[in-house]
XYZ file of N, CA and C in Angstrom:
669
model
N -4.757 37.332 2.142
C -5.036 35.964 2.604
C -6.472 35.598 2.247
N -6.677 34.402 1.679
C -8.003 33.950 1.283
C -8.797 33.506 2.502
N -10.128 33.356 2.293
C -10.989 32.888 3.383
C -10.577 31.504 3.842
N -10.214 30.648 2.845
C -9.792 29.280 3.167
C -8.547 29.284 4.041
N -7.565 30.133 3.685
C -6.333 30.212 4.459
C -6.613 30.713 5.869
N -7.537 31.666 5.983
C -7.876 32.199 7.292
C -8.490 31.129 8.175
N -9.368 30.311 7.560
C -9.998 29.231 8.303
C -8.969 28.216 8.758
N -8.025 27.872 7.860
C -6.993 26.899 8.199
C -6.126 27.395 9.342
N -5.767 28.688 9.284
C -4.935 29.251 10.340
C -5.669 29.249 11.681
N -6.974 29.534 11.618
C -7.742 29.571 12.855
C -7.837 28.195 13.489
N -7.844 27.152 12.637
C -7.940 25.785 13.143
C -6.710 25.407 13.956
N -5.541 25.888 13.522
C -4.299 25.485 14.181
C -3.898 26.416 15.318
N -4.280 27.688 15.219
C -3.784 28.642 16.207
C -4.786 28.968 17.316
N -6.114 28.778 17.066
C -7.098 29.198 18.036
C -7.740 28.035 18.787
N -7.494 26.806 18.364
C -8.077 25.666 19.057
C -7.347 25.427 20.372
N -8.057 24.905 21.386
C -7.433 24.657 22.701
C -6.209 23.759 22.626
N -6.191 22.817 21.663
C -5.074 21.874 21.605
C -3.757 22.555 21.264
N -3.812 23.773 20.721
C -2.583 24.480 20.355
C -1.728 24.801 21.575
N -2.340 24.801 22.756
C -1.593 25.107 23.980
C -1.058 23.849 24.658
N -1.422 22.686 24.145
C -0.955 21.431 24.727
C 0.506 21.192 24.375
N 1.219 20.379 25.156
C 2.632 20.091 24.869
C 2.808 19.533 23.459
N 3.910 19.898 22.823
C 4.179 19.448 21.461
C 4.218 17.925 21.383
N 4.821 17.283 22.392
C 4.890 15.820 22.398
C 3.503 15.197 22.327
N 2.577 15.774 23.064
C 1.221 15.229 23.109
C 0.525 15.386 21.761
N 0.721 16.514 21.110
C 0.081 16.751 19.812
C 0.654 15.837 18.735
N 1.980 15.688 18.728
C 2.609 14.808 17.741
C 2.178 13.364 17.973
N 2.119 12.962 19.219
C 1.698 11.599 19.555
C 0.283 11.339 19.048
N -0.595 12.314 19.197
C -1.976 12.172 18.733
C -2.030 11.989 17.220
N -1.225 12.757 16.498
C -1.197 12.653 15.036
C -0.704 11.284 14.591
N 0.351 10.799 15.224
C 0.932 9.512 14.836
C -0.012 8.352 15.139
N -0.714 8.426 16.255
C -1.655 7.365 16.596
C -2.876 7.388 15.675
N -3.244 8.571 15.210
C -4.432 8.695 14.359
C -4.159 8.318 12.908
N -2.897 8.358 12.500
C -2.555 8.090 11.100
C -2.324 6.604 10.849
N -2.828 6.114 9.709
C -2.622 4.721 9.323
C -1.313 4.545 8.561
N -0.670 5.650 8.203
C 0.589 5.606 7.462
C 1.624 6.468 8.178
N 2.864 6.337 7.745
C 3.915 7.166 8.330
C 3.686 8.627 7.955
N 4.049 9.524 8.848
C 3.886 10.961 8.619
C 5.255 11.609 8.459
N 5.430 12.351 7.392
C 6.689 13.051 7.163
C 6.766 14.276 8.067
N 7.974 14.798 8.233
C 8.146 16.004 9.043
C 7.360 17.162 8.436
N 7.355 17.219 7.101
C 6.621 18.287 6.414
C 5.134 18.218 6.729
N 4.585 17.002 6.701
C 3.161 16.828 6.988
C 2.851 17.209 8.425
N 3.697 16.804 9.343
C 3.484 17.132 10.758
C 3.517 18.641 10.963
N 4.501 19.310 10.329
C 4.600 20.765 10.455
C 3.358 21.448 9.894
N 2.865 20.947 8.767
C 1.688 21.543 8.136
C 0.460 21.429 9.031
N 0.241 20.237 9.571
C -0.929 20.016 10.424
C -0.839 20.837 11.711
N 0.369 20.962 12.248
C 0.560 21.732 13.482
C 0.551 23.236 13.228
N 0.711 23.624 11.964
C 0.735 25.044 11.640
C 2.067 25.698 11.910
N 3.155 24.895 11.895
C 4.499 25.412 12.152
C 5.136 25.905 10.855
N 5.736 27.085 10.918
C 6.424 27.633 9.756
C 7.837 28.109 10.087
N 8.196 28.151 11.357
C 9.518 28.669 11.729
C 10.614 27.672 11.372
N 11.839 28.157 11.251
C 12.974 27.353 10.808
C 13.339 26.260 11.809
N 13.016 26.465 13.064
C 13.373 25.490 14.097
C 12.332 24.382 14.249
N 11.297 24.387 13.403
C 10.202 23.427 13.552
C 10.684 21.989 13.433
N 11.546 21.721 12.436
C 12.044 20.359 12.230
C 12.809 19.871 13.456
N 13.648 20.736 14.004
C 14.422 20.375 15.194
C 13.500 20.106 16.378
N 12.484 20.941 16.531
C 11.542 20.778 17.639
C 10.790 19.454 17.529
N 10.398 19.103 16.307
C 9.655 17.859 16.089
C 10.525 16.652 16.424
N 11.778 16.673 15.964
C 12.696 15.565 16.255
C 12.945 15.434 17.753
N 13.117 16.565 18.422
C 13.343 16.542 19.870
C 12.117 15.993 20.597
N 10.934 16.363 20.119
C 9.701 15.880 20.737
C 9.562 14.372 20.558
N 9.909 13.877 19.370
C 9.830 12.436 19.106
C 10.853 11.681 19.946
N 12.055 12.239 20.082
C 13.076 11.616 20.944
C 12.588 11.553 22.392
N 11.929 12.618 22.824
C 11.413 12.663 24.194
C 10.317 11.614 24.393
N 9.471 11.452 23.383
C 8.409 10.446 23.461
C 9.001 9.042 23.552
N 10.002 8.765 22.709
C 10.628 7.440 22.729
C 11.330 7.169 24.058
N 11.947 8.193 24.620
C 12.599 8.036 25.928
C 11.562 7.708 26.997
N 10.407 8.368 26.893
C 9.322 8.111 27.838
C 8.785 6.690 27.676
N 8.652 6.254 26.415
C 8.172 4.889 26.162
C 9.145 3.861 26.742
N 10.443 4.120 26.572
C 11.464 3.188 27.077
C 11.437 3.115 28.607
N 11.400 4.269 29.236
C 11.455 4.305 30.699
C 10.209 3.712 31.342
N 9.101 3.729 30.600
C 7.850 3.182 31.128
C 7.516 1.811 30.551
N 8.498 1.221 29.835
C 8.342 -0.125 29.261
C 7.074 -0.249 28.421
N 6.831 0.743 27.563
C 5.662 0.692 26.695
C 5.878 -0.320 25.577
N 4.801 -0.775 24.992
C 4.863 -1.839 23.983
C 5.163 -1.319 22.586
N 5.359 -0.017 22.457
C 5.556 0.571 21.136
C 6.629 1.648 21.172
N 7.028 2.088 19.994
C 7.983 3.180 19.858
C 7.768 3.843 18.505
N 8.333 5.017 18.337
C 8.203 5.751 17.077
C 9.440 5.481 16.235
N 9.217 5.018 15.008
C 10.326 4.689 14.118
C 10.181 5.434 12.799
N 11.328 5.580 12.104
C 11.303 6.157 10.760
C 10.924 5.061 9.778
N 9.822 5.252 9.075
C 9.335 4.287 8.103
C 8.933 5.024 6.835
N 9.462 4.565 5.690
C 9.078 5.129 4.386
C 9.181 6.653 4.353
N 10.269 7.190 4.887
C 10.500 8.630 4.824
C 9.712 9.449 5.824
N 9.105 8.791 6.808
C 8.335 9.519 7.803
C 8.405 8.829 9.152
N 7.520 9.230 10.053
C 7.477 8.648 11.394
C 6.191 7.859 11.579
N 6.299 6.752 12.328
C 5.128 5.912 12.571
C 5.287 5.184 13.904
N 4.186 5.035 14.623
C 4.206 4.278 15.875
C 4.200 2.792 15.532
N 5.190 2.060 16.037
C 5.336 0.640 15.717
C 5.386 -0.190 17.000
N 4.770 -1.382 16.960
C 4.870 -2.318 18.076
C 6.307 -2.821 18.166
N 6.815 -2.972 19.360
C 8.187 -3.448 19.529
C 8.341 -4.849 18.951
N 9.520 -5.079 18.376
C 9.780 -6.314 17.644
C 9.540 -7.562 18.488
N 9.891 -7.510 19.760
C 9.758 -8.698 20.604
C 8.300 -9.089 20.851
N 7.372 -8.165 20.551
C 5.953 -8.453 20.745
C 5.260 -8.874 19.451
N 6.019 -8.934 18.368
C 5.443 -9.274 17.064
C 4.707 -10.613 17.057
N 5.255 -11.677 17.680
C 4.534 -12.966 17.679
C 3.158 -12.874 18.332
N 3.049 -12.083 19.385
C 1.776 -11.923 20.085
C 0.753 -11.227 19.192
N 1.197 -10.168 18.523
C 0.312 -9.433 17.623
C -0.084 -10.308 16.436
N 0.837 -11.134 15.972
C 0.552 -12.021 14.842
C -0.571 -12.997 15.172
N -0.583 -13.511 16.396
C -1.649 -14.432 16.794
C -3.000 -13.727 16.825
N -2.980 -12.455 17.229
C -4.212 -11.675 17.275
C -4.797 -11.497 15.880
N -3.911 -11.346 14.912
C -4.352 -11.101 13.537
C -4.211 -12.346 12.669
N -4.408 -13.510 13.260
C -4.261 -14.763 12.506
C -5.208 -14.811 11.318
N -6.420 -14.314 11.507
C -7.401 -14.348 10.417
C -6.957 -13.469 9.260
N -6.388 -12.307 9.597
C -5.915 -11.411 8.546
C -4.753 -12.030 7.781
N -3.929 -12.805 8.483
C -2.771 -13.412 7.840
C -3.174 -14.423 6.775
N -4.406 -14.958 6.883
C -4.871 -15.910 5.889
C -5.029 -15.239 4.528
N -5.137 -13.920 4.542
C -5.295 -13.171 3.305
C -3.956 -12.604 2.821
N -2.874 -13.164 3.306
C -1.554 -12.659 2.946
C -1.233 -12.966 1.488
N -0.127 -12.451 1.022
C 0.290 -12.647 -0.362
C 0.558 -14.122 -0.639
N 0.247 -14.541 -1.854
C 0.511 -15.919 -2.259
C 2.012 -16.139 -2.396
N 2.420 -17.404 -2.469
C 3.831 -17.721 -2.629
C 4.374 -17.122 -3.918
N 3.574 -17.200 -4.990
C 3.994 -16.636 -6.281
C 4.186 -15.128 -6.179
N 3.274 -14.468 -5.462
C 3.371 -13.018 -5.301
C 4.598 -12.643 -4.477
N 4.874 -13.410 -3.420
C 6.040 -13.138 -2.580
C 7.337 -13.340 -3.351
N 7.396 -14.396 -4.168
C 8.597 -14.650 -4.970
C 8.824 -13.517 -5.961
N 7.753 -13.118 -6.644
C 7.851 -12.032 -7.625
C 8.254 -10.731 -6.952
N 7.643 -10.431 -5.806
C 7.938 -9.196 -5.087
C 9.371 -9.189 -4.568
N 9.870 -10.338 -4.139
C 11.247 -10.432 -3.646
C 12.242 -10.142 -4.760
N 12.033 -10.769 -5.912
C 12.917 -10.538 -7.060
C 12.892 -9.073 -7.450
N 11.698 -8.517 -7.511
C 11.528 -7.132 -7.938
C 12.154 -6.166 -6.938
N 11.978 -6.427 -5.654
C 12.495 -5.525 -4.624
C 14.014 -5.433 -4.660
N 14.679 -6.566 -4.874
C 16.141 -6.595 -4.840
C 16.781 -6.198 -6.169
N 16.083 -6.414 -7.277
C 16.713 -6.171 -8.574
C 16.140 -4.962 -9.303
N 15.261 -4.229 -8.679
C 14.631 -3.079 -9.326
C 15.630 -1.983 -9.671
N 15.353 -1.218 -10.741
C 14.233 -1.399 -11.665
C 14.439 -2.637 -12.537
N 13.390 -3.411 -12.748
C 13.526 -4.694 -13.428
C 12.433 -4.870 -14.477
N 12.781 -5.557 -15.557
C 11.813 -5.841 -16.606
C 10.988 -7.069 -16.243
N 9.776 -7.105 -16.730
C 8.908 -8.261 -16.497
C 9.557 -9.537 -17.036
N 10.202 -9.441 -18.199
C 10.825 -10.618 -18.810
C 11.913 -11.197 -17.914
N 12.661 -10.327 -17.237
C 13.729 -10.797 -16.355
C 13.156 -11.553 -15.157
N 12.050 -11.049 -14.617
C 11.398 -11.742 -13.499
C 10.926 -13.119 -13.945
N 10.375 -13.194 -15.159
C 9.855 -14.459 -15.674
C 10.973 -15.460 -15.934
N 12.140 -14.975 -16.356
C 13.282 -15.869 -16.568
C 13.728 -16.474 -15.236
N 13.780 -15.652 -14.195
C 14.219 -16.124 -12.883
C 13.215 -17.111 -12.286
N 11.921 -16.791 -12.397
C 10.898 -17.656 -11.808
C 10.553 -18.844 -12.702
N 10.783 -18.704 -14.007
C 10.483 -19.798 -14.920
C 9.030 -19.893 -15.332
N 8.234 -18.895 -14.968
C 6.813 -18.873 -15.336
C 6.400 -17.442 -15.661
N 5.273 -17.307 -16.364
C 4.737 -15.984 -16.669
C 4.284 -15.310 -15.371
N 4.457 -14.000 -15.289
C 4.110 -13.311 -14.042
C 3.225 -12.091 -14.268
N 2.602 -12.001 -15.449
C 1.743 -10.853 -15.732
C 0.600 -10.706 -14.743
N -0.071 -11.825 -14.450
C -1.200 -11.796 -13.521
C -0.741 -11.430 -12.110
N 0.399 -11.984 -11.712
C 0.928 -11.697 -10.373
C 1.325 -10.228 -10.259
N 1.972 -9.703 -11.293
C 2.363 -8.293 -11.288
C 1.140 -7.389 -11.180
N 0.087 -7.739 -11.913
C -1.125 -6.930 -11.860
C -1.694 -6.921 -10.439
N -1.667 -8.082 -9.782
C -2.160 -8.153 -8.412
C -1.342 -7.300 -7.457
N -0.025 -7.308 -7.632
C 0.851 -6.498 -6.781
C 0.637 -5.012 -7.027
N 0.342 -4.654 -8.280
C 0.069 -3.255 -8.599
C -1.286 -2.835 -8.038
N -2.257 -3.744 -8.072
C -3.565 -3.448 -7.487
C -3.451 -3.196 -5.988
N -2.520 -3.895 -5.347
C -2.283 -3.709 -3.908
C -1.388 -2.505 -3.638
N -0.948 -1.822 -4.698
C -0.080 -0.638 -4.603
C 1.284 -0.962 -3.994
N 1.744 -2.186 -4.226
C 3.077 -2.578 -3.769
C 4.108 -2.409 -4.872
N 3.653 -2.400 -6.120
C 4.530 -2.311 -7.291
C 3.977 -1.268 -8.249
N 4.880 -0.593 -8.957
C 4.464 0.393 -9.960
C 5.457 0.408 -11.109
N 5.061 1.014 -12.214
C 5.940 1.198 -13.367
C 6.821 2.414 -13.100
N 8.139 2.251 -13.228
C 9.064 3.342 -12.902
C 9.825 3.880 -14.113
N 9.672 3.267 -15.281
C 10.382 3.751 -16.458
C 10.407 2.730 -17.574
N 11.319 2.928 -18.533
C 11.492 2.014 -19.658
C 12.969 1.672 -19.807
N 13.244 0.490 -20.318
C 14.623 0.063 -20.547
C 15.011 0.317 -21.995
N 16.300 0.567 -22.226
C 16.792 0.764 -23.587
C 17.033 -0.590 -24.239
N 15.970 -1.352 -24.366
C 15.988 -2.656 -25.008
C 15.042 -2.601 -26.194
N 15.056 -3.632 -27.017
C 14.153 -3.711 -28.153
C 12.710 -3.618 -27.668
N 11.976 -2.661 -28.196
C 10.602 -2.464 -27.768
C 10.456 -1.593 -26.538
N 11.588 -1.217 -25.940
C 11.599 -0.373 -24.739
C 10.587 -0.860 -23.703
N 10.784 -2.079 -23.187
C 9.852 -2.639 -22.204
C 9.826 -1.838 -20.905
N 8.723 -1.958 -20.214
C 8.538 -1.245 -18.954
C 9.450 -1.798 -17.859
N 9.830 -0.904 -16.952
C 10.604 -1.275 -15.770
C 9.702 -1.143 -14.545
N 9.834 -2.096 -13.638
C 8.986 -2.104 -12.450
C 9.810 -1.889 -11.179
N 9.189 -1.263 -10.200
C 9.838 -1.032 -8.916
C 8.806 -1.053 -7.801
N 9.273 -1.011 -6.564
C 8.365 -1.028 -5.422
C 7.901 0.384 -5.077
N 6.876 0.476 -4.253
C 6.270 1.750 -3.878
C 6.521 2.074 -2.403
N 6.057 3.242 -1.987
C 6.132 3.605 -0.568
C 5.252 2.681 0.267
N 4.157 2.205 -0.342
C 3.277 1.279 0.373
C 4.014 -0.014 0.708
N 4.914 -0.434 -0.195
C 5.734 -1.622 0.054
C 6.578 -1.417 1.310
N 7.196 -0.232 1.419
C 8.009 0.078 2.598
C 7.146 0.079 3.856
N 5.954 0.662 3.748
C 5.049 0.717 4.893
C 4.642 -0.674 5.361
N 4.239 -1.517 4.412
C 3.740 -2.851 4.738
C 4.817 -3.699 5.407
N 6.057 -3.587 4.914
C 7.135 -4.425 5.430
C 7.979 -3.724 6.494
N 7.545 -2.527 6.910
C 8.219 -1.836 8.009
C 9.639 -1.416 7.705
N 9.885 -0.913 6.492
C 11.231 -0.508 6.080
C 11.313 1.004 5.962
N 12.423 1.582 6.398
C 12.631 3.019 6.227
C 12.970 3.323 4.776
N 13.768 2.459 4.158
C 14.126 2.584 2.743
C 14.620 1.226 2.260
N 14.950 1.136 0.975
C 15.347 -0.145 0.385
C 16.673 -0.660 0.933
N 17.484 0.227 1.499
C 18.761 -0.204 2.077
C 18.550 -1.108 3.291
N 17.339 -1.074 3.854
C 17.040 -1.900 5.024
C 16.688 -3.336 4.661
N 16.603 -3.641 3.365
C 16.335 -5.018 2.947
C 17.486 -5.918 3.390
N 17.197 -7.087 3.942
C 18.282 -7.997 4.348
C 19.055 -8.495 3.141
N 20.340 -8.759 3.318
C 21.170 -9.252 2.222
C 20.748 -10.671 1.844
N 20.490 -10.873 0.566
C 20.123 -12.196 0.054
C 21.026 -12.509 -1.132
N 21.836 -13.538 -0.998
C 22.796 -13.887 -2.039
C 22.080 -14.246 -3.337
N 22.554 -13.660 -4.430
C 22.026 -14.004 -5.742
C 20.907 -13.112 -6.237
N 20.381 -12.242 -5.364
C 19.270 -11.399 -5.795
C 19.707 -9.998 -6.205
N 20.810 -9.510 -5.652
C 21.262 -8.160 -5.971
C 22.248 -8.204 -7.123
N 22.047 -7.345 -8.081
C 22.954 -7.309 -9.223
C 22.858 -5.946 -9.911
N 23.870 -5.629 -10.728
C 23.852 -4.432 -11.546
C 23.152 -4.769 -12.851
N 22.175 -3.972 -13.295
C 21.464 -4.284 -14.527
C 22.375 -4.240 -15.743
N 22.110 -5.134 -16.711
C 22.901 -5.183 -17.937
C 22.390 -4.194 -18.962
N 21.247 -3.576 -18.679
C 20.655 -2.616 -19.592
C 20.666 -1.242 -18.930
N 20.390 -0.224 -19.715
C 20.373 1.132 -19.192
C 18.947 1.669 -19.238
N 18.425 2.165 -18.109
C 17.079 2.720 -18.118
C 16.992 3.886 -19.086
N 15.968 3.886 -19.945
C 15.813 4.956 -20.921
C 15.094 6.152 -20.327
N 14.142 5.861 -19.455
C 13.362 6.947 -18.882
C 12.818 6.534 -17.538
N 13.052 7.344 -16.526
C 12.520 7.067 -15.207
C 11.253 7.888 -15.012
N 10.199 7.261 -14.539
C 8.959 7.952 -14.259
C 9.059 8.589 -12.887
N 8.755 9.883 -12.796
C 8.845 10.583 -11.515
C 7.896 9.954 -10.516
N 8.387 9.738 -9.290
C 7.576 9.096 -8.263
C 6.559 10.076 -7.722
N 5.290 9.791 -7.969
C 4.204 10.620 -7.476
C 3.133 9.736 -6.882
N 2.210 10.371 -6.172
C 1.125 9.607 -5.578
C 0.246 9.014 -6.666
N 0.151 9.686 -7.830
C -0.703 9.176 -8.889
C -0.180 7.866 -9.440
N 1.147 7.666 -9.439
C 1.695 6.399 -9.899
C 1.220 5.259 -9.022
N 1.167 5.499 -7.717
C 0.747 4.461 -6.793
C -0.746 4.204 -6.890
N -1.514 5.243 -7.186
C -2.951 5.109 -7.130
C -3.554 4.632 -8.442
N -2.840 4.763 -9.548
C -3.398 4.378 -10.833
C -2.467 3.428 -11.556
N -2.335 2.189 -11.057
C -1.424 1.235 -11.680
C -1.900 0.828 -13.055
N -0.962 0.648 -13.966
C -1.282 0.230 -15.317
C -1.079 -1.265 -15.437
N -1.970 -1.928 -16.159
C -1.866 -3.368 -16.333
C -0.556 -3.718 -17.003
N 0.185 -4.733 -16.504
C 1.457 -5.127 -17.112
C 1.306 -5.493 -18.579
N 0.184 -6.176 -18.913
C -0.014 -6.560 -20.306
C -0.186 -5.343 -21.195
N -0.977 -4.370 -20.712
C -1.190 -3.148 -21.483
C 0.111 -2.387 -21.631
N 0.897 -2.340 -20.551
C 2.171 -1.623 -20.576
C 3.111 -2.218 -21.603
N 3.217 -3.549 -21.637
C 4.134 -4.195 -22.559
C 3.675 -3.997 -23.996
N 2.351 -4.033 -24.237
C 1.844 -3.827 -25.583
C 2.124 -2.408 -26.046
N 1.985 -1.456 -25.101
C 2.262 -0.058 -25.434
C 3.718 0.131 -25.809
N 4.608 -0.581 -25.101
C 6.038 -0.463 -25.365
C 6.373 -0.956 -26.759
N 5.604 -1.961 -27.238
C 5.868 -2.481 -28.569
C 5.334 -1.524 -29.612
């Protein structure tokens, strides 16, 4: 065992918090995190390696939610983007929205929302297809969505020039409070089977989200 591993083990096994109830420790992690935490991440931070760890974590989260319900708390733990996150209850959303009115002024533009909606429902999708639906060029809008880490390049289509295909990111799920894309509400006319076949899918990694490529550069590269 390396010195680093020894230090890490000592952090999880010798600190006083290791003796605290599992529910309390998980609750602390979820409140401290700005993003959803996967079961794997929770197990790693807690220093759990046994086979029953996943079951214990789920039971602890269920117990926390039961406690929140019985005490009429304003929040609950939900599955979001493949992990767990503390969320304000839906009925309190209008109240929270008023609190963050100033932040809402910096929300996505109408053009960005339209582009993101088309992309979310029809992904993987080519830039040209989005432009046909919207009737305007969307290179600048796509770049903005990629800068916000809401959109990324996911592959290429088997079309002339092999244009790039775009899809949404985990950050998109986080921002809109979705566990996965199946949670998107049904919207007539937006869902369809692609007429082209993806030539290559880019493996989803954190680097894809963190280093977005300019749509213009991507399309030029494809040519």
